[in-house]
mmCIF file of C-alpha atoms in Angstrom:
data_model
loop_
_atom_site.group_PDB
_atom_site.id
_atom_site.type_symbol
_atom_site.label_atom_id
_atom_site.label_comp_id
_atom_site.label_asym_id
_atom_site.label_seq_id
_atom_site.Cartn_x
_atom_site.Cartn_y
_atom_site.Cartn_z
ATOM 1 C CA MET A 1 97.166 68.529 54.160
ATOM 2 C CA PRO A 2 95.341 70.785 56.437
ATOM 3 C CA ASP A 3 91.340 71.545 56.918
ATOM 4 C CA PRO A 4 90.207 73.352 54.854
ATOM 5 C CA LEU A 5 88.924 74.699 57.463
ATOM 6 C CA GLN A 6 92.269 75.038 59.341
ATOM 7 C CA ARG A 7 93.803 77.362 56.686
ATOM 8 C CA VAL A 8 90.599 79.559 56.914
ATOM 9 C CA ALA A 9 90.886 79.546 60.949
ATOM 10 C CA ALA A 10 94.604 79.901 61.225
ATOM 11 C CA ALA A 11 93.928 83.294 57.700
ATOM 12 C CA THR A 12 92.032 84.775 60.125
ATOM 13 C CA PRO A 13 93.441 87.645 62.148
ATOM 14 C CA PRO A 14 92.844 87.177 65.495
ATOM 15 C CA LYS A 15 91.044 90.506 66.705
ATOM 16 C CA LEU A 16 87.597 89.774 63.685
ATOM 17 C CA ALA A 17 88.208 85.881 64.764
ATOM 18 C CA HIS A 18 88.026 86.567 68.192
ATOM 19 C CA GLN A 19 84.686 88.874 67.755
ATOM 20 C CA ILE A 20 83.042 85.668 65.690
ATOM 21 C CA ARG A 21 83.981 83.700 68.624
ATOM 22 C CA GLY A 22 82.033 86.187 71.073
ATOM 23 C CA LEU A 23 78.558 86.056 69.073
ATOM 24 C CA SER A 24 75.622 83.599 69.924
ATOM 25 C CA ASP A 25 73.897 81.655 67.664
ATOM 26 C CA ARG A 26 70.860 83.765 67.235
ATOM 27 C CA THR A 27 72.896 86.634 66.001
ATOM 28 C CA ILE A 28 75.370 84.741 63.509
ATOM 29 C CA ALA A 29 71.708 83.211 62.245
ATOM 30 C CA TRP A 30 70.110 87.480 61.998
ATOM 31 C CA LEU A 31 73.573 88.457 60.068
ATOM 32 C CA PHE A 32 72.410 85.593 57.889
ATOM 33 C CA VAL A 33 68.632 86.026 57.770
ATOM 34 C CA ALA A 34 69.070 90.070 57.359
ATOM 35 C CA PRO A 35 70.377 90.702 53.630
ATOM 36 C CA THR A 36 66.965 88.598 52.784
ATOM 37 C CA ILE A 37 64.646 89.673 55.259
ATOM 38 C CA PHE A 38 65.904 93.177 54.253
ATOM 39 C CA LEU A 39 65.287 92.665 50.069
ATOM 40 C CA LEU A 40 61.640 92.451 50.875
ATOM 41 C CA LEU A 41 61.125 95.426 52.463
ATOM 42 C CA ALA A 42 62.431 96.018 49.500
ATOM 43 C CA VAL A 43 60.361 94.219 47.417
ATOM 44 C CA ASN A 44 57.173 94.822 49.219
ATOM 45 C CA ILE A 45 56.574 96.429 52.070
ATOM 46 C CA PHE A 46 58.159 99.912 50.849
ATOM 47 C CA PRO A 47 56.120 99.723 47.462
ATOM 48 C CA LEU A 48 53.270 99.525 49.367
ATOM 49 C CA ILE A 49 53.922 102.037 51.479
ATOM 50 C CA TRP A 50 54.629 103.929 48.736
ATOM 51 C CA THR A 51 51.461 103.318 47.089
ATOM 52 C CA ILE A 52 48.847 103.788 49.948
ATOM 53 C CA ARG A 53 50.560 106.931 50.437
ATOM 54 C CA LEU A 54 49.899 108.362 46.653
ATOM 55 C CA SER A 55 46.276 106.893 47.249
ATOM 56 C CA LEU A 56 45.414 110.041 49.321
ATOM 57 C CA THR A 57 46.368 112.635 46.355
ATOM 58 C CA ASN A 58 45.485 113.816 43.060
ATOM 59 C CA PHE A 59 48.868 112.160 41.457
ATOM 60 C CA ARG A 60 49.291 111.418 37.164
ATOM 61 C CA THR A 61 52.362 109.898 35.996
ATOM 62 C CA ASN A 62 51.328 111.564 32.678
ATOM 63 C CA ARG A 63 51.418 114.999 34.366
ATOM 64 C CA PRO A 64 54.811 114.590 37.208
ATOM 65 C CA ASN A 65 55.515 118.776 36.793
ATOM 66 C CA ASN A 66 51.683 119.423 38.342
ATOM 67 C CA ALA A 67 51.315 120.506 41.973
ATOM 68 C CA VAL A 68 50.918 117.078 43.543
ATOM 69 C CA GLU A 69 47.261 117.797 45.975
ATOM 70 C CA TRP A 70 47.034 116.192 48.714
ATOM 71 C CA VAL A 71 42.890 114.850 48.689
ATOM 72 C CA GLY A 72 42.483 112.389 51.712
ATOM 73 C CA ILE A 73 40.237 109.193 50.978
ATOM 74 C CA GLU A 74 38.165 111.237 47.829
ATOM 75 C CA ASN A 75 40.016 108.505 45.774
ATOM 76 C CA TYR A 76 38.423 105.490 48.545
ATOM 77 C CA ARG A 77 34.886 107.715 48.024
ATOM 78 C CA LYS A 78 34.481 107.864 45.036
ATOM 79 C CA ILE A 79 35.552 104.140 44.189
ATOM 80 C CA LEU A 80 33.440 102.897 46.059
ATOM 81 C CA THR A 81 30.495 104.880 44.613
ATOM 82 C CA ASN A 82 31.440 104.315 41.164
ATOM 83 C CA PRO A 83 29.175 101.517 39.823
ATOM 84 C CA ASP A 84 32.041 100.775 37.247
ATOM 85 C CA THR A 85 34.150 99.462 39.749
ATOM 86 C CA TRP A 86 30.467 97.038 41.199
ATOM 87 C CA ALA A 87 29.853 95.075 38.330
ATOM 88 C CA SER A 88 33.668 94.885 37.838
ATOM 89 C CA LEU A 89 33.816 93.481 40.715
ATOM 90 C CA GLN A 90 30.255 92.014 40.062
ATOM 91 C CA ALA A 91 31.714 90.250 36.131
ATOM 92 C CA THR A 92 35.491 89.508 39.028
ATOM 93 C CA ALA A 93 33.038 87.509 41.765
ATOM 94 C CA HIS A 94 31.525 85.230 38.444
ATOM 95 C CA PHE A 95 34.233 84.293 37.111
ATOM 96 C CA LEU A 96 36.115 83.125 40.438
ATOM 97 C CA VAL A 97 32.860 81.289 41.758
ATOM 98 C CA TRP A 98 32.263 79.143 38.422
ATOM 99 C CA THR A 99 35.994 78.900 37.900
ATOM 100 C CA ILE A 100 36.697 77.544 41.239
ATOM 101 C CA THR A 101 33.537 75.570 41.200
ATOM 102 C CA LEU A 102 34.597 73.309 38.162
ATOM 103 C CA GLN A 103 37.701 73.585 39.609
ATOM 104 C CA VAL A 104 37.854 71.834 42.046
ATOM 105 C CA LEU A 105 34.835 69.207 41.315
ATOM 106 C CA ILE A 106 36.879 68.054 37.928
ATOM 107 C CA GLY A 107 39.987 68.362 39.207
ATOM 108 C CA PHE A 108 38.957 65.609 42.291
ATOM 109 C CA THR A 109 36.731 63.383 39.997
ATOM 110 C CA LEU A 110 40.388 63.782 38.043
ATOM 111 C CA ALA A 111 42.416 63.131 41.135
ATOM 112 C CA TYR A 112 40.534 59.943 41.844
ATOM 113 C CA LEU A 113 39.968 57.658 39.047
ATOM 114 C CA ILE A 114 44.005 58.595 38.982
ATOM 115 C CA ASN A 115 44.512 57.235 42.896
ATOM 116 C CA LYS A 116 43.186 54.125 41.629
ATOM 117 C CA LYS A 117 46.015 51.749 40.081
ATOM 118 C CA PHE A 118 46.191 51.371 36.539
ATOM 119 C CA ARG A 119 48.420 50.032 33.693
ATOM 120 C CA THR A 120 48.618 53.851 31.851
ATOM 121 C CA ASN A 121 48.170 55.703 35.278
ATOM 122 C CA ASP A 122 51.306 57.952 34.464
ATOM 123 C CA LEU A 123 50.255 58.014 30.550
ATOM 124 C CA TRP A 124 47.565 60.068 31.987
ATOM 125 C CA THR A 125 48.593 62.310 34.667
ATOM 126 C CA THR A 126 50.874 63.530 32.130
ATOM 127 C CA LEU A 127 48.845 64.418 29.422
ATOM 128 C CA ILE A 128 46.303 65.645 31.934
ATOM 129 C CA VAL A 129 48.807 68.253 33.359
ATOM 130 C CA LEU A 130 49.999 69.603 29.971
ATOM 131 C CA PRO A 131 47.927 71.969 29.837
ATOM 132 C CA MET A 132 48.884 74.246 33.286
ATOM 133 C CA MET A 133 52.789 73.859 31.683
ATOM 134 C CA LEU A 134 51.245 76.430 28.730
ATOM 135 C CA SER A 135 51.898 79.898 28.894
ATOM 136 C CA PRO A 136 48.543 82.216 29.398
ATOM 137 C CA ALA A 137 49.688 84.368 26.156
ATOM 138 C CA VAL A 138 49.649 80.605 24.609
ATOM 139 C CA VAL A 139 46.917 79.665 25.700
ATOM 140 C CA GLY A 140 44.289 82.721 24.837
ATOM 141 C CA ASN A 141 46.109 82.569 21.001
ATOM 142 C CA PHE A 142 44.890 79.249 20.859
ATOM 143 C CA TRP A 143 41.575 79.390 22.291
ATOM 144 C CA THR A 144 41.066 83.145 20.688
ATOM 145 C CA PHE A 145 42.073 80.345 17.212
ATOM 146 C CA LEU A 146 39.288 78.019 19.072
ATOM 147 C CA TYR A 147 36.512 79.904 19.430
ATOM 148 C CA GLN A 148 36.192 81.774 15.793
ATOM 149 C CA PRO A 149 32.719 80.900 14.598
ATOM 150 C CA GLN A 150 34.053 79.946 10.530
ATOM 151 C CA ILE A 151 36.929 77.874 11.255
ATOM 152 C CA GLY A 152 36.563 77.297 15.555
ATOM 153 C CA LEU A 153 36.343 73.705 15.903
ATOM 154 C CA PHE A 154 34.690 74.852 19.824
ATOM 155 C CA ASN A 155 31.689 75.862 17.434
ATOM 156 C CA TYR A 156 31.696 73.057 15.191
ATOM 157 C CA PHE A 157 32.337 70.336 18.017
ATOM 158 C CA ILE A 158 28.825 72.468 19.419
ATOM 159 C CA ALA A 159 27.567 72.719 16.658
ATOM 160 C CA PHE A 160 27.508 68.988 15.469
ATOM 161 C CA LEU A 161 26.134 68.027 19.829
ATOM 162 C CA THR A 162 23.363 70.615 19.292
ATOM 163 C CA GLY A 163 22.754 71.143 15.693
ATOM 164 C CA THR A 164 23.399 74.672 15.255
ATOM 165 C CA ASP A 165 25.123 76.586 13.122
ATOM 166 C CA PRO A 166 28.404 76.711 13.892
ATOM 167 C CA ALA A 167 28.727 80.146 12.795
ATOM 168 C CA SER A 168 25.865 82.171 14.375
ATOM 169 C CA PHE A 169 27.165 82.648 17.421
ATOM 170 C CA SER A 170 30.540 83.847 18.906
ATOM 171 C CA MET A 171 31.783 82.356 22.302
ATOM 172 C CA ILE A 172 34.469 85.535 23.145
ATOM 173 C CA GLY A 173 31.625 88.583 20.839
ATOM 174 C CA GLU A 174 28.473 87.850 22.769
ATOM 175 C CA VAL A 175 27.506 89.426 25.794
ATOM 176 C CA ALA A 176 26.176 86.388 27.156
ATOM 177 C CA LEU A 177 28.684 83.827 26.016
ATOM 178 C CA ALA A 178 32.414 85.584 26.173
ATOM 179 C CA PRO A 179 32.089 85.266 30.635
ATOM 180 C CA TRP A 180 31.941 81.730 30.218
ATOM 181 C CA ALA A 181 34.180 82.016 27.246
ATOM 182 C CA ILE A 182 37.033 82.253 29.751
ATOM 183 C CA VAL A 183 35.530 80.390 32.441
ATOM 184 C CA ILE A 184 36.025 77.389 30.492
ATOM 185 C CA VAL A 185 39.616 78.347 29.488
ATOM 186 C CA ASP A 186 40.677 78.819 32.730
ATOM 187 C CA THR A 187 39.251 75.595 33.275
ATOM 188 C CA TRP A 188 40.983 73.576 30.701
ATOM 189 C CA MET A 189 43.972 75.565 32.355
ATOM 190 C CA TRP A 190 44.689 75.808 35.607
ATOM 191 C CA THR A 191 42.416 71.882 36.546
ATOM 192 C CA PRO A 192 45.119 70.207 36.425
ATOM 193 C CA PHE A 193 46.674 72.728 39.193
ATOM 194 C CA VAL A 194 43.581 71.396 41.325
ATOM 195 C CA MET A 195 43.544 68.274 39.767
ATOM 196 C CA LEU A 196 47.858 67.253 41.931
ATOM 197 C CA ILE A 197 47.385 68.953 45.363
ATOM 198 C CA CYS A 198 43.743 65.886 45.706
ATOM 199 C CA LEU A 199 46.509 63.519 44.898
ATOM 200 C CA ALA A 200 48.924 64.165 46.408
ATOM 201 C CA GLY A 201 45.706 64.977 49.530
ATOM 202 C CA LEU A 202 44.895 61.100 48.090
ATOM 203 C CA ARG A 203 47.644 59.512 47.445
ATOM 204 C CA SER A 204 48.488 60.726 52.157
ATOM 205 C CA ILE A 205 45.536 58.865 52.822
ATOM 206 C CA PRO A 206 46.659 55.922 55.004
ATOM 207 C CA PRO A 207 46.168 52.135 53.646
ATOM 208 C CA SER A 208 45.615 50.581 57.148
ATOM 209 C CA ILE A 209 42.273 53.346 57.816
ATOM 210 C CA TYR A 210 41.051 51.691 54.518
ATOM 211 C CA GLU A 211 41.664 48.081 55.453
ATOM 212 C CA ALA A 212 40.376 48.591 58.809
ATOM 213 C CA ALA A 213 36.626 50.015 57.275
ATOM 214 C CA GLU A 214 36.156 46.584 54.714
ATOM 215 C CA CYS A 215 37.253 44.916 57.447
ATOM 216 C CA ASP A 216 33.974 47.068 59.643
ATOM 217 C CA ARG A 217 32.293 46.377 56.226
ATOM 218 C CA ALA A 218 31.826 50.025 55.238
ATOM 219 C CA SER A 219 30.298 49.992 51.019
ATOM 220 C CA LYS A 220 32.320 51.929 49.012
ATOM 221 C CA TRP A 221 30.694 54.870 49.381
ATOM 222 C CA ARG A 222 30.296 54.763 53.041
ATOM 223 C CA GLN A 223 34.095 54.919 52.916
ATOM 224 C CA PHE A 224 34.934 57.981 50.491
ATOM 225 C CA TRP A 225 32.762 60.135 52.418
ATOM 226 C CA THR A 226 33.465 59.252 56.276
ATOM 227 C CA ILE A 227 37.152 58.384 54.976
ATOM 228 C CA THR A 228 38.442 60.358 51.504
ATOM 229 C CA LEU A 229 36.504 62.622 51.664
ATOM 230 C CA PRO A 230 37.514 64.444 55.083
ATOM 231 C CA MET A 231 40.855 62.822 55.070
ATOM 232 C CA ALA A 232 41.166 64.922 51.486
ATOM 233 C CA LEU A 233 39.430 68.000 52.409
ATOM 234 C CA PRO A 234 41.725 70.661 53.161
ATOM 235 C CA PHE A 235 43.829 69.288 50.793
ATOM 236 C CA LEU A 236 40.945 70.964 48.409
ATOM 237 C CA MET A 237 40.252 73.821 50.790
ATOM 238 C CA LEU A 238 44.404 74.694 50.072
ATOM 239 C CA ALA A 239 43.546 74.450 46.241
ATOM 240 C CA VAL A 240 41.044 76.788 46.485
ATOM 241 C CA LEU A 241 42.608 79.302 48.578
ATOM 242 C CA PHE A 242 45.862 79.242 45.996
ATOM 243 C CA ARG A 243 43.357 79.773 42.538
ATOM 244 C CA GLY A 244 40.708 81.911 44.671
ATOM 245 C CA ILE A 245 43.583 84.442 44.495
ATOM 246 C CA GLU A 246 45.177 83.590 41.649
ATOM 247 C CA ASN A 247 42.272 83.672 40.093
ATOM 248 C CA PHE A 248 40.998 87.895 41.841
ATOM 249 C CA LYS A 249 44.242 89.150 39.915
ATOM 250 C CA MET A 250 44.127 87.248 36.094
ATOM 251 C CA PHE A 251 44.786 89.924 34.026
ATOM 252 C CA ASP A 252 46.687 88.413 30.900
ATOM 253 C CA LEU A 253 44.582 85.650 29.442
ATOM 254 C CA VAL A 254 41.415 87.657 29.968
ATOM 255 C CA VAL A 255 43.255 89.982 27.757
ATOM 256 C CA GLN A 256 45.022 87.728 25.263
ATOM 257 C CA LEU A 257 40.369 85.661 24.566
ATOM 258 C CA THR A 258 38.125 89.373 25.359
ATOM 259 C CA GLY A 259 40.851 92.266 25.911
ATOM 260 C CA GLY A 260 37.740 92.873 29.207
ATOM 261 C CA GLY A 261 34.657 92.771 25.971
ATOM 262 C CA PRO A 262 31.878 93.135 24.746
ATOM 263 C CA GLY A 263 31.599 95.966 26.521
ATOM 264 C CA ALA A 264 32.343 95.831 29.587
ATOM 265 C CA THR A 265 31.089 92.180 30.011
ATOM 266 C CA THR A 266 34.816 90.440 30.726
ATOM 267 C CA GLN A 267 35.756 93.430 33.030
ATOM 268 C CA LEU A 268 37.835 92.473 34.871
ATOM 269 C CA THR A 269 38.864 94.227 38.384
ATOM 270 C CA SER A 270 42.652 93.634 36.987
ATOM 271 C CA ILE A 271 41.944 95.238 33.721
ATOM 272 C CA ASP A 272 39.736 98.084 34.978
ATOM 273 C CA LEU A 273 43.251 98.385 37.634
ATOM 274 C CA LYS A 274 45.324 98.182 34.917
ATOM 275 C CA ARG A 275 42.647 101.337 32.297
ATOM 276 C CA GLU A 276 43.056 103.868 35.355
ATOM 277 C CA ALA A 277 46.331 103.418 36.263
ATOM 278 C CA PHE A 278 48.317 103.522 32.174
ATOM 279 C CA GLU A 279 45.467 104.534 30.450
ATOM 280 C CA LYS A 280 43.246 106.902 31.706
ATOM 281 C CA TRP A 281 46.882 108.216 33.920
ATOM 282 C CA ARG A 282 44.917 108.348 37.079
ATOM 283 C CA THR A 283 48.336 106.777 39.339
ATOM 284 C CA GLY A 284 46.278 108.363 42.118
ATOM 285 C CA TYR A 285 42.803 107.291 41.851
ATOM 286 C CA ALA A 286 44.623 103.747 40.490
ATOM 287 C CA SER A 287 46.035 103.098 43.765
ATOM 288 C CA ALA A 288 43.048 103.677 45.643
ATOM 289 C CA TYR A 289 42.348 101.061 43.085
ATOM 290 C CA ALA A 290 44.454 99.113 44.299
ATOM 291 C CA VAL A 291 45.245 98.928 47.822
ATOM 292 C CA ILE A 292 41.780 98.797 48.560
ATOM 293 C CA LEU A 293 41.901 95.042 46.154
ATOM 294 C CA PHE A 294 44.615 94.139 48.555
ATOM 295 C CA VAL A 295 42.511 94.425 51.423
ATOM 296 C CA THR A 296 39.370 92.685 50.152
ATOM 297 C CA VAL A 297 42.033 89.818 49.331
ATOM 298 C CA PHE A 298 44.281 89.788 52.894
ATOM 299 C CA GLY A 299 40.848 89.558 54.541
ATOM 300 C CA LEU A 300 38.520 87.113 52.258
ATOM 301 C CA ALA A 301 42.090 84.654 52.825
ATOM 302 C CA SER A 302 42.986 85.628 56.684
ATOM 303 C CA ILE A 303 39.608 84.420 57.082
ATOM 304 C CA TYR A 304 39.688 81.894 54.990
ATOM 305 C CA VAL A 305 43.337 80.214 56.876
ATOM 306 C CA LYS A 306 41.965 80.503 59.890
ATOM 307 C CA ALA A 307 38.839 78.305 58.771
ATOM 308 C CA LEU A 308 41.805 76.408 56.580
ATOM 309 C CA ASN A 309 43.552 75.415 60.383
ATOM 310 C CA LYS A 310 40.797 74.847 61.764
ATOM 311 C CA VAL A 311 39.390 71.708 59.543
ATOM 312 C CA LYS A 312 43.013 70.390 59.762
ATOM 313 C CA ASP A 313 43.189 70.521 63.118
ATOM 314 C CA ARG A 314 40.016 68.473 63.963
#
């Protein structure tokens, strides 16, 4: 039986076979990569360019027959001088700082404990990562039920610890508590993700380094600060980068829990952008808003990645 490749080669017309043999490896590689590059350009680059174009106009999606006027950077000026924009950025910053801080502290602690080999290690790892496997919509509905003042278990748990009346406060209905309500839920859901990244970092540290430190009579505390933490730091920073980008565009979980309320207390930039685009139908204004958020995230992420590379190259 002839080889399948030989049969294909024999069936190829001589002129085409000659052209194929004349192609360089680089050209063949580009032939395979070109469809993917075209798809990425169509899905990512073209919408970005179109958004930038719309941001310079007064276009409204609900009024397609109206004349579209070129307004230049007027939309950008309105956004940057709008107090509501800065209020939503402040709410987003509060959410970002506290969720990332709590997730890194708790996630690294859990990773450090699970990295110690014990009998039920695998069972505890599986139980801890369960929340991140759930849909944000399911998590939002689940915690909305837990936060109910009359029947929610969360209020009764707090009442058990503090002695307060369970019906005397509402986590998602009070201005002072609503931001912390979404911080708690996001921390509960995504701390396992940070834990897994930190666990990968801890398990990448060669045991021989700890053996050498023990030979030098270094204490466990000393080993942690001079070996464990410095070598796991790139993984910690990577977890912060991932969670920072994801939480900056957090939308579904907050909508399920508070809808941006009470008032505008938990109205993050993503919710503010959605309302401008799909409730007020200010498409040009919303496009400028999206461009500003993109530039902000891209700029901060670029600076952070440079810092991460410096830490990795130490």
